[in-house]
Amino acid sequence: MRTVRDAAFDVLRRHGMTRIFANPGSTEVPLLTDLPGDLEFVLALHEGSVVGAATGWALVRDRPAVVLLHTTAGLGNAAGALATARVNRAPMVVLVGQQDRGHLAQEPFLAGRLDGLGGDYPVRTETPVRAQDVPGAIGRAVHAARRERGPALVIVPMDDWGRPAEDLPVPAPAELRHSTGADPHLVERVAGLLAGAGSPALVAGAGADDRRTWDALATLAGRLGCPVWQEPFGARAGFPQDHPQFAGHLPAGRAELREILAPYDLVLAVGAPVLRQYGYQDGPLAPATTRLALVTDDPAEAERAPVGLAVVAPLPGFCAALAERTPARAATFAAARPPSPAPPAPGEPLRPEHVLAALARRMPADTVVVEETPSSRTRLHELLPAREPLGFLSAAMGGLGFALPAAIGVRMGAPGRPVVAVAGDGSALYQIQALWTAAHYGVGVIFVVLANGRYAIMDQLAAEQGGKAPWPAFTEVSVAGLARSLGCPARTVTGHGDLLRTLDELTPTLGNRTEPLVLEVAVTADPAPPA
């Protein structure tokens, strides 16, 4: 069957635009997987380089270049280069990926507010109303780029390339209430929902990441004897993850999410979206037998929540009152903890979980782990639980380049607290220059870079699409070498024994060190063998 993708490629061919300059993300995988042989893919490691290369090509060839950018992060990173392209009068068609149409109303992970993000520099911005309008929008953008000599944008949801969007449950609460404090009536309403449930569960989110709310939710969970889950794609931990009632992190796929929530007749989310997703899947978030409710301090989060009752209130006081007013029950829940991985056999390469397990055995409980390793994040959550508020920090939006500078800022703001950044080498390259700041100002962060010489998460996503990824590996890049060039000390770790010796030396210094250090740890990009 002929798809929107096929028709769009034909438009590009018709105009001689068969080279795609890109730094793609997951929202662009449906377009790029199994790229036809007559289309050439050119990877650059930052969006400024993408647009810069396209600018030079367009000026030399005197025809529009094709640029592909990854949703908000990509377009935002490219804004300055797009301004240059406009003033240089370089024609280009800029395809900007967007999340799946099917759940944009709920602002899923990686959704972007893209129209206008490029400012006044685009000569045209197309936002096709239907998937079938995409090829025509690209054609109009080609003409606008040629006529007005500048970048023309086309914003394309990722599902447009292959299939139409699906309907979602209504993304709005049936009842929405606001309170400036712990309104007794609203506390009783929520407590009544919990008391009347036969098998309740809690979902904690980034909004609950403070000491008072942690303590209140731990008390509430104890009174209910119920599991507490962490929201999908949470940027911070909303509950002590070493607590015996912590059940784990909810998945970002609807089918698995429905399966996990099936045993519960009521799920109360606290400080979390309901329930933030990533790749779109058909069907509701929860089974029909599971009621959803929300307590949050974010009005926008409440307004798009598909729940029966949403309460907007300051969380520490409301949750403390809720814990006090909720009747205790005899039921108890204790979560099973995933086993720590066995050390690698002689000659076996290091996997990310070996590094994470070694860190977990050595880090102080108050360590702040700043994460940016998409392909290893699930194992990081399992092996490095947040044991104190602000024990985990990640990018809420998903644009790469967060971990290194954020870890520096955390350590500057809390100079006595241990800070470890765990990042993939692909992620680290987006803000590698932040290491100069750490070195210049004596910021004692340990940067653990899991180096596999590729965008492993992108390879995984392409494999799930059932096709071949066109982007190359970058194994020749040395993060340790780049760190040293920026004045930051660095070491390269290549084996398990070396890893353990290095961590044994370094972790006792985490609280008082004034010198940053990059540990570039060579890990395999291959998946772990079955347990």
Coordinates of C-alpha atoms in Angstrom, one line a residue:
M1 CA 0.0 0.0 0.0
R2 CA 1.3 3.5 -0.9
T3 CA 1.9 5.5 2.2
V4 CA 2.3 9.2 3.0
R5 CA 6.0 8.4 3.4
D6 CA 6.2 7.0 -0.2
A7 CA 4.4 10.1 -1.6
A8 CA 6.6 12.5 0.4
F9 CA 9.8 10.8 -1.0
D10 CA 8.4 11.2 -4.5
V11 CA 8.0 14.9 -3.9
L12 CA 11.6 15.2 -2.8
R13 CA 12.8 13.2 -5.8
R14 CA 10.8 15.4 -8.2
H15 CA 12.7 18.4 -6.9
G16 CA 16.1 16.7 -6.9
M17 CA 16.2 16.8 -3.1
T18 CA 17.5 13.3 -2.3
R19 CA 20.1 14.1 0.4
I20 CA 18.8 14.4 4.0
F21 CA 20.8 16.4 6.6
A22 CA 19.8 15.2 10.1
N23 CA 20.3 14.6 13.7
P24 CA 17.2 12.4 14.2
G25 CA 15.4 11.2 17.3
S26 CA 12.7 8.6 18.0
T27 CA 10.0 10.7 16.3
E28 CA 11.9 10.4 13.0
V29 CA 12.5 6.7 13.1
P30 CA 9.3 5.9 11.1
L31 CA 10.5 8.1 8.3
L32 CA 14.1 6.9 8.2
T33 CA 14.0 3.2 8.8
D34 CA 14.8 1.3 5.6
L35 CA 15.5 4.5 3.7
P36 CA 15.3 3.9 0.0
G37 CA 18.7 3.4 -1.7
D38 CA 18.4 6.6 -3.9
L39 CA 18.1 8.8 -0.8
E40 CA 21.3 9.7 1.1
F41 CA 21.4 10.2 4.8
V42 CA 24.0 12.7 6.3
L43 CA 24.4 12.6 10.1
A44 CA 25.7 15.6 12.1
L45 CA 26.2 15.4 15.9
H46 CA 24.4 18.7 16.7
E47 CA 21.5 20.5 15.0
G48 CA 23.6 23.6 14.4
S49 CA 25.9 21.5 12.3
V50 CA 23.0 19.9 10.5
V51 CA 21.6 23.3 9.4
G52 CA 25.1 24.7 8.7
A53 CA 26.0 21.9 6.4
A54 CA 22.6 22.1 4.6
T55 CA 23.1 25.9 4.2
G56 CA 26.4 25.3 2.4
W57 CA 25.0 22.6 0.2
A58 CA 21.9 24.7 -0.7
L59 CA 24.0 27.7 -1.6
V60 CA 26.4 25.7 -3.8
R61 CA 23.7 23.7 -5.5
D62 CA 21.2 26.6 -5.7
R63 CA 18.3 24.4 -4.7
P64 CA 16.6 23.6 -1.4
A65 CA 18.3 21.3 1.0
V66 CA 16.4 18.8 3.1
V67 CA 16.8 19.1 6.9
L68 CA 15.3 16.8 9.5
L69 CA 15.1 17.9 13.1
H70 CA 13.9 16.1 16.2
T71 CA 10.9 17.9 17.7
T72 CA 11.4 20.7 20.3
A73 CA 15.0 19.9 21.2
G74 CA 16.1 19.7 17.6
L75 CA 14.3 22.8 16.4
G76 CA 15.4 24.8 19.5
N77 CA 19.0 23.8 19.1
A78 CA 18.8 24.8 15.4
A79 CA 17.2 28.2 15.8
G80 CA 20.4 30.2 15.6
A81 CA 21.6 28.3 12.5
L82 CA 18.1 28.8 10.9
A83 CA 18.5 32.5 11.4
T84 CA 21.8 32.4 9.7
A85 CA 20.3 30.4 6.8
R86 CA 17.6 33.0 6.4
V87 CA 20.0 35.9 6.2
N88 CA 22.4 33.9 4.0
R89 CA 19.3 33.4 1.7
A90 CA 19.8 29.6 1.7
P91 CA 16.7 27.7 0.6
M92 CA 15.8 24.6 2.7
V93 CA 12.9 22.4 3.6
V94 CA 13.0 21.6 7.3
L95 CA 11.0 18.6 8.4
V96 CA 10.4 18.8 12.1
G97 CA 9.3 15.6 13.9
Q98 CA 6.4 15.6 16.3
Q99 CA 4.9 13.1 18.7
D100 CA 2.1 10.8 17.5
R101 CA -1.2 12.7 16.8
G102 CA -3.1 10.1 18.8
H103 CA -2.0 11.5 22.2
L104 CA -0.7 15.0 21.6
A105 CA -3.5 16.6 23.7
Q106 CA -2.0 15.0 26.8
E107 CA 1.5 16.3 26.1
P108 CA 3.3 13.0 26.0
F109 CA 7.0 12.6 26.4
L110 CA 8.8 14.5 23.5
A111 CA 5.7 16.4 22.4
G112 CA 6.8 19.8 21.2
R113 CA 5.2 23.3 21.0
L114 CA 6.8 23.8 17.6
D115 CA 4.8 26.4 15.7
G116 CA 6.7 29.6 16.3
L117 CA 9.7 28.1 18.1
G118 CA 11.9 29.1 15.1
G119 CA 10.7 32.7 15.6
D120 CA 10.3 34.9 12.5
Y121 CA 13.1 33.2 10.5
P122 CA 11.2 30.5 8.7
V123 CA 9.7 31.8 5.4
R124 CA 6.8 29.4 5.9
T125 CA 5.5 27.0 8.6
E126 CA 3.2 24.2 7.5
T127 CA 1.2 22.2 10.1
P128 CA -0.8 19.6 8.1
V129 CA -4.2 19.0 9.4
R130 CA -4.3 15.4 8.2
A131 CA -1.5 12.9 7.4
Q132 CA -2.6 12.9 3.8
D133 CA -1.8 16.6 3.6
V134 CA 1.9 16.1 4.3
P135 CA 3.2 15.6 0.8
G136 CA 1.4 18.7 -0.4
A137 CA 2.8 20.7 2.5
I138 CA 6.3 19.6 1.6
G139 CA 5.7 20.6 -2.0
R140 CA 4.5 24.1 -0.9
A141 CA 7.5 24.4 1.4
V142 CA 9.8 23.6 -1.5
H143 CA 8.3 26.4 -3.5
A144 CA 8.3 28.9 -0.6
A145 CA 12.0 28.1 0.2
R146 CA 12.9 28.7 -3.4
R147 CA 10.9 31.8 -3.8
E148 CA 11.7 33.5 -0.5
R149 CA 15.2 32.1 -0.2
G150 CA 15.1 30.7 3.3
P151 CA 14.0 27.8 5.5
A152 CA 10.5 26.5 5.2
L153 CA 9.2 24.3 8.0
V154 CA 6.9 21.3 7.9
I155 CA 5.8 19.9 11.2
V156 CA 5.0 16.2 10.8
P157 CA 3.7 13.9 13.6
M158 CA 5.5 10.6 13.6
D159 CA 2.4 8.5 12.8
D160 CA 1.6 10.4 9.6
W161 CA 4.3 8.6 7.6
G162 CA 2.6 5.2 7.8
R163 CA -0.9 5.2 9.3
P164 CA -3.7 7.5 10.6
A165 CA -4.0 8.5 14.2
E166 CA -6.3 6.7 16.6
D167 CA -8.8 8.2 19.0
L168 CA -8.0 8.5 22.7
P169 CA -10.2 8.5 25.8
V170 CA -11.2 12.0 26.6
P171 CA -8.1 13.8 27.9
A172 CA -9.9 15.7 30.6
P173 CA -11.1 15.0 34.2
A174 CA -14.7 14.4 34.9
E175 CA -14.4 16.6 38.0
L176 CA -11.6 19.2 38.6
R177 CA -11.3 20.9 42.0
H178 CA -8.8 23.5 43.2
S179 CA -7.6 24.2 46.7
T180 CA -5.1 26.7 48.1
G181 CA -4.3 24.2 51.0
A182 CA -5.5 21.0 52.5
D183 CA -9.2 21.7 52.0
P184 CA -10.9 19.3 54.5
H185 CA -13.8 18.5 52.1
L186 CA -11.4 17.6 49.3
V187 CA -9.2 15.6 51.6
E188 CA -12.2 13.6 52.7
R189 CA -13.3 13.1 49.1
V190 CA -9.9 11.5 48.2
A191 CA -9.7 9.6 51.4
G192 CA -13.1 8.2 50.7
L193 CA -12.1 7.0 47.3
L194 CA -9.1 5.2 48.9
A195 CA -11.1 3.8 51.7
G196 CA -13.8 2.5 49.3
A197 CA -11.3 0.8 47.0
G198 CA -10.7 -2.9 47.4
S199 CA -7.2 -2.9 45.8
P200 CA -5.8 0.7 45.5
A201 CA -2.4 1.7 44.2
L202 CA -0.5 5.0 44.3
V203 CA 1.6 6.5 41.5
A204 CA 4.1 9.1 42.6
G205 CA 5.7 11.6 40.3
A206 CA 8.3 14.3 40.0
G207 CA 5.9 16.9 41.7
A208 CA 6.1 14.9 44.9
D209 CA 9.9 15.1 45.2
D210 CA 10.3 16.8 48.5
R211 CA 10.9 15.5 52.1
R212 CA 7.4 16.3 53.5
T213 CA 5.6 14.8 50.5
W214 CA 7.8 11.7 50.6
D215 CA 7.1 11.2 54.3
A216 CA 3.4 11.7 53.8
L217 CA 3.2 9.3 50.9
A218 CA 5.2 6.7 52.9
T219 CA 2.7 7.0 55.7
L220 CA -0.3 6.8 53.3
A221 CA 1.1 3.7 51.6
G222 CA 1.7 2.1 55.0
R223 CA -1.9 2.7 56.1
L224 CA -3.2 1.4 52.8
G225 CA -0.8 -1.5 52.6
C226 CA -0.6 -0.9 48.8
P227 CA 2.0 -0.7 46.2
V228 CA 3.5 2.7 45.1
W229 CA 4.6 3.0 41.5
Q230 CA 6.8 5.7 39.9
E231 CA 5.3 7.6 37.0
P232 CA 6.5 6.7 33.5
F233 CA 9.4 9.0 32.3
G234 CA 9.6 10.8 35.6
A235 CA 12.3 13.5 35.8
R236 CA 12.5 13.1 39.6
A237 CA 11.6 10.4 42.1
G238 CA 8.3 11.0 43.9
F239 CA 8.8 8.3 46.6
P240 CA 11.7 6.5 48.4
Q241 CA 12.6 3.8 45.9
D242 CA 14.2 1.6 48.6
H243 CA 10.9 1.5 50.5
P244 CA 9.5 -2.0 50.8
Q245 CA 6.2 -0.9 49.1
F246 CA 7.9 0.7 46.1
A247 CA 6.8 -1.5 43.2
G248 CA 8.9 0.0 40.4
H249 CA 8.5 2.3 37.4
L250 CA 5.5 2.2 35.2
P251 CA 6.1 1.4 31.5
A252 CA 5.6 3.9 28.7
G253 CA 3.6 1.5 26.6
R254 CA -0.2 1.3 27.0
A255 CA -0.6 -2.5 26.6
E256 CA 2.0 -3.2 29.3
L257 CA 0.6 -0.4 31.4
R258 CA -2.9 -1.8 31.3
E259 CA -1.6 -5.2 32.3
I260 CA 0.2 -3.8 35.3
L261 CA -2.8 -1.7 36.5
A262 CA -5.3 -4.5 36.0
P263 CA -5.2 -5.8 39.6
Y264 CA -6.2 -2.3 41.0
D265 CA -9.6 -0.9 41.2
L266 CA -8.4 2.6 42.0
V267 CA -5.1 4.3 41.0
L268 CA -4.3 7.6 42.7
A269 CA -1.5 9.6 41.0
V270 CA 0.3 12.2 43.1
G271 CA 2.4 14.9 41.5
A272 CA 2.4 13.0 38.2
P273 CA 0.7 13.2 34.8
V274 CA -2.0 10.5 34.2
L275 CA -0.1 8.7 32.8
R276 CA 2.6 10.1 30.6
Q277 CA 3.5 7.9 27.6
Y278 CA 6.1 7.7 24.9
G279 CA 5.4 5.7 21.8
Y280 CA 1.8 5.7 20.9
Q281 CA -0.3 2.5 21.3
D282 CA -4.0 2.0 20.8
G283 CA -6.5 1.7 23.6
P284 CA -7.0 3.3 27.0
L285 CA -4.3 3.9 29.6
A286 CA -6.0 1.6 32.2
P287 CA -8.5 -1.2 32.1
A288 CA -12.2 -0.2 32.4
T289 CA -12.3 -1.7 35.9
T290 CA -9.6 0.7 37.1
R291 CA -10.7 4.2 38.2
L292 CA -8.1 6.9 38.0
A293 CA -7.7 10.0 40.3
L294 CA -5.1 12.7 40.6
V295 CA -3.7 15.1 43.2
T296 CA -1.3 17.6 41.7
D297 CA 0.0 21.2 42.1
D298 CA 0.1 21.7 38.3
P299 CA -3.2 23.0 36.9
A300 CA -2.2 22.1 33.3
E301 CA -1.4 18.5 34.4
A302 CA -4.9 18.3 35.9
E303 CA -6.7 19.7 33.0
R304 CA -5.5 17.1 30.6
A305 CA -5.8 14.1 32.9
P306 CA -8.4 11.4 31.9
V307 CA -9.5 10.9 35.5
G308 CA -12.7 10.9 37.5
L309 CA -11.5 13.4 40.0
A310 CA -8.5 15.8 39.8
V311 CA -7.5 18.0 42.7
V312 CA -5.1 20.9 42.4
A313 CA -3.5 21.7 45.7
P314 CA -0.1 22.2 47.4
L315 CA 1.1 18.6 47.8
P316 CA 3.0 18.5 51.1
G317 CA 0.1 19.7 53.3
F318 CA -2.6 17.9 51.2
C319 CA -0.8 14.6 51.3
A320 CA -0.1 14.8 55.0
A321 CA -3.8 15.5 55.7
L322 CA -4.7 12.6 53.4
A323 CA -2.5 10.2 55.2
E324 CA -4.0 11.2 58.5
R325 CA -7.6 10.9 57.3
T326 CA -7.3 7.6 55.3
P327 CA -8.3 4.6 57.4
A328 CA -5.7 1.9 57.9
R329 CA -6.3 -1.5 56.5
A330 CA -4.7 -4.9 57.2
A331 CA -3.5 -5.5 53.7
T332 CA 0.2 -5.4 53.2
F333 CA 2.4 -5.3 50.1
A334 CA 6.1 -5.9 49.8
A335 CA 7.8 -5.6 46.4
A336 CA 10.3 -8.1 45.1
R337 CA 13.7 -6.5 44.3
P338 CA 15.4 -7.4 41.0
P339 CA 18.6 -9.3 41.5
S340 CA 21.9 -7.6 41.0
P341 CA 23.7 -8.8 37.8
A342 CA 26.5 -11.3 38.1
P343 CA 29.9 -10.0 37.4
P344 CA 31.1 -10.5 33.8
A345 CA 32.9 -13.7 33.1
P346 CA 36.6 -13.6 32.1
G347 CA 36.7 -12.0 28.6
E348 CA 33.1 -10.9 28.7
P349 CA 32.7 -7.2 27.9
L350 CA 31.2 -4.8 30.4
R351 CA 27.5 -4.1 30.1
P352 CA 25.8 -1.0 31.5
E353 CA 24.3 -3.0 34.3
H354 CA 27.7 -4.1 35.6
V355 CA 28.7 -0.4 35.9
L356 CA 25.4 0.5 37.6
A357 CA 25.5 -2.3 40.0
A358 CA 29.1 -1.4 41.0
L359 CA 28.0 2.2 41.6
A360 CA 25.0 1.1 43.6
R361 CA 27.1 -0.9 46.1
R362 CA 29.3 2.1 46.7
M363 CA 27.4 5.4 46.5
P364 CA 26.2 7.1 49.7
A365 CA 22.4 7.2 50.2
D366 CA 22.2 11.0 49.6
T367 CA 23.9 10.9 46.2
V368 CA 22.2 12.8 43.5
V369 CA 22.2 10.7 40.3
V370 CA 21.7 12.8 37.2
E371 CA 20.7 10.5 34.4
E372 CA 20.9 10.7 30.6
T373 CA 21.5 7.2 29.3
P374 CA 18.3 6.4 27.4
S375 CA 19.2 2.8 26.4
S376 CA 20.1 1.9 30.0
R377 CA 17.6 3.9 31.9
T378 CA 15.4 0.9 32.9
R379 CA 18.4 -0.9 34.4
L380 CA 19.5 2.3 36.1
H381 CA 16.1 2.6 37.8
E382 CA 16.3 -1.0 39.0
L383 CA 19.8 -0.8 40.3
L384 CA 20.2 2.8 41.5
P385 CA 17.1 3.5 43.6
A386 CA 16.6 7.1 44.8
R387 CA 16.9 6.9 48.6
E388 CA 16.6 10.6 49.4
P389 CA 14.6 13.5 47.9
L390 CA 16.4 14.8 44.7
G391 CA 18.2 11.4 44.6
F392 CA 17.3 11.2 40.9
L393 CA 17.2 13.9 38.3
S394 CA 16.7 13.6 34.6
A395 CA 15.5 15.8 31.7
A396 CA 11.7 16.2 31.8
M397 CA 11.6 17.0 28.1
G398 CA 14.0 14.5 26.6
G399 CA 16.3 16.8 24.6
L400 CA 19.8 15.4 24.9
G401 CA 22.5 17.5 26.6
F402 CA 20.9 17.8 30.1
A403 CA 23.0 15.6 32.4
L404 CA 26.4 17.2 32.3
P405 CA 25.5 20.8 32.9
A406 CA 22.6 19.9 35.3
A407 CA 24.9 17.9 37.5
I408 CA 27.3 20.9 37.7
G409 CA 24.5 23.1 38.8
V410 CA 23.3 20.7 41.4
R411 CA 26.7 20.4 42.9
M412 CA 27.1 24.2 42.9
G413 CA 23.8 24.6 44.6
A414 CA 24.4 21.8 47.2
P415 CA 28.2 21.7 47.5
G416 CA 28.2 19.1 50.3
R417 CA 26.0 16.6 48.5
P418 CA 27.6 13.8 46.4
V419 CA 26.6 14.2 42.7
V420 CA 27.2 11.5 40.0
A421 CA 26.1 12.0 36.4
V422 CA 25.5 8.8 34.4
A423 CA 25.3 9.5 30.7
G424 CA 25.7 7.8 27.4
D425 CA 28.5 8.9 25.2
G426 CA 26.0 10.1 22.6
S427 CA 24.2 12.2 25.2
A428 CA 27.4 13.6 26.6
L429 CA 28.5 14.9 23.3
Y430 CA 25.5 17.3 23.2
Q431 CA 26.9 19.4 26.0
I432 CA 30.5 18.2 26.4
Q433 CA 31.6 21.8 26.7
A434 CA 30.0 22.0 30.1
L435 CA 33.0 20.1 31.5
W436 CA 35.1 23.3 31.1
T437 CA 32.8 25.0 33.6
A438 CA 33.2 22.1 36.0
A439 CA 37.0 22.2 35.8
H440 CA 37.3 26.0 35.8
Y441 CA 35.1 26.4 38.9
G442 CA 36.2 23.3 40.8
V443 CA 32.9 21.5 40.8
G444 CA 33.4 18.0 42.2
V445 CA 31.1 15.9 40.1
I446 CA 31.9 12.4 38.9
F447 CA 30.7 12.0 35.3
V448 CA 30.3 8.3 34.4
V449 CA 30.0 8.0 30.7
L450 CA 28.8 4.7 29.3
A451 CA 30.6 4.6 26.0
N452 CA 29.4 2.3 23.3
G453 CA 30.2 4.5 20.3
R454 CA 26.7 4.8 19.0
Y455 CA 23.1 6.1 19.7
A456 CA 22.1 2.7 21.2
I457 CA 18.5 3.7 21.9
M458 CA 18.1 4.7 18.3
D459 CA 19.4 1.4 17.1
Q460 CA 16.9 -0.3 19.4
L461 CA 14.1 1.7 18.1
A462 CA 15.0 1.0 14.4
A463 CA 15.2 -2.7 15.2
E464 CA 11.7 -2.5 16.7
Q465 CA 10.6 -1.0 13.4
G466 CA 11.9 -4.1 11.7
G467 CA 14.4 -2.3 9.5
K468 CA 17.9 -1.1 9.0
A469 CA 19.1 2.2 10.6
P470 CA 20.9 4.6 8.2
W471 CA 22.9 6.4 10.8
P472 CA 26.6 5.4 11.4
A473 CA 28.3 4.6 14.7
F474 CA 30.9 7.1 16.0
T475 CA 33.3 4.8 17.7
E476 CA 36.3 7.1 16.8
V477 CA 35.0 9.7 19.3
S478 CA 36.9 9.8 22.6
V479 CA 34.9 11.4 25.4
A480 CA 37.9 11.2 27.7
G481 CA 40.0 13.0 25.1
L482 CA 37.4 15.7 24.7
A483 CA 37.2 16.1 28.4
R484 CA 40.9 16.6 28.8
S485 CA 40.9 19.1 25.9
L486 CA 38.4 21.1 28.0
G487 CA 40.7 21.0 31.1
C488 CA 38.7 18.3 32.9
P489 CA 40.5 15.3 34.2
A490 CA 39.4 12.0 32.7
R491 CA 40.1 8.3 32.9
T492 CA 39.2 5.4 30.6
V493 CA 37.9 2.2 32.2
T494 CA 38.0 -0.9 30.1
G495 CA 37.3 -3.9 32.4
H496 CA 35.5 -5.0 35.5
G497 CA 38.5 -5.1 37.7
D498 CA 39.6 -1.6 36.6
L499 CA 36.0 -0.4 37.2
L500 CA 35.9 -1.7 40.8
R501 CA 39.3 -0.4 41.7
T502 CA 38.5 3.1 40.3
L503 CA 35.1 3.3 42.1
D504 CA 36.6 2.1 45.3
E505 CA 39.1 4.9 45.1
L506 CA 36.7 7.6 44.0
T507 CA 33.4 7.1 45.9
P508 CA 34.7 8.0 49.3
T509 CA 35.7 11.4 47.9
L510 CA 32.2 12.2 46.5
G511 CA 31.1 14.4 49.4
N512 CA 34.1 16.7 49.6
R513 CA 35.9 16.6 46.2
T514 CA 36.6 19.9 44.4
E515 CA 37.8 18.4 41.2
P516 CA 35.5 16.9 38.5
L517 CA 36.4 13.7 36.8
V518 CA 35.1 11.9 33.7
L519 CA 35.1 8.1 33.8
E520 CA 34.7 6.9 30.2
V521 CA 33.6 3.3 30.7
A522 CA 33.7 1.1 27.6
V523 CA 30.4 -1.0 27.5
T524 CA 29.0 -3.2 24.9
A525 CA 26.0 -2.0 22.8
D526 CA 24.6 -5.5 22.6
P527 CA 21.7 -6.4 24.8
A528 CA 22.2 -8.4 28.0
P529 CA 21.8 -12.1 27.7
P530 CA 18.5 -13.6 29.0
A531 CA 18.4 -14.1 32.8

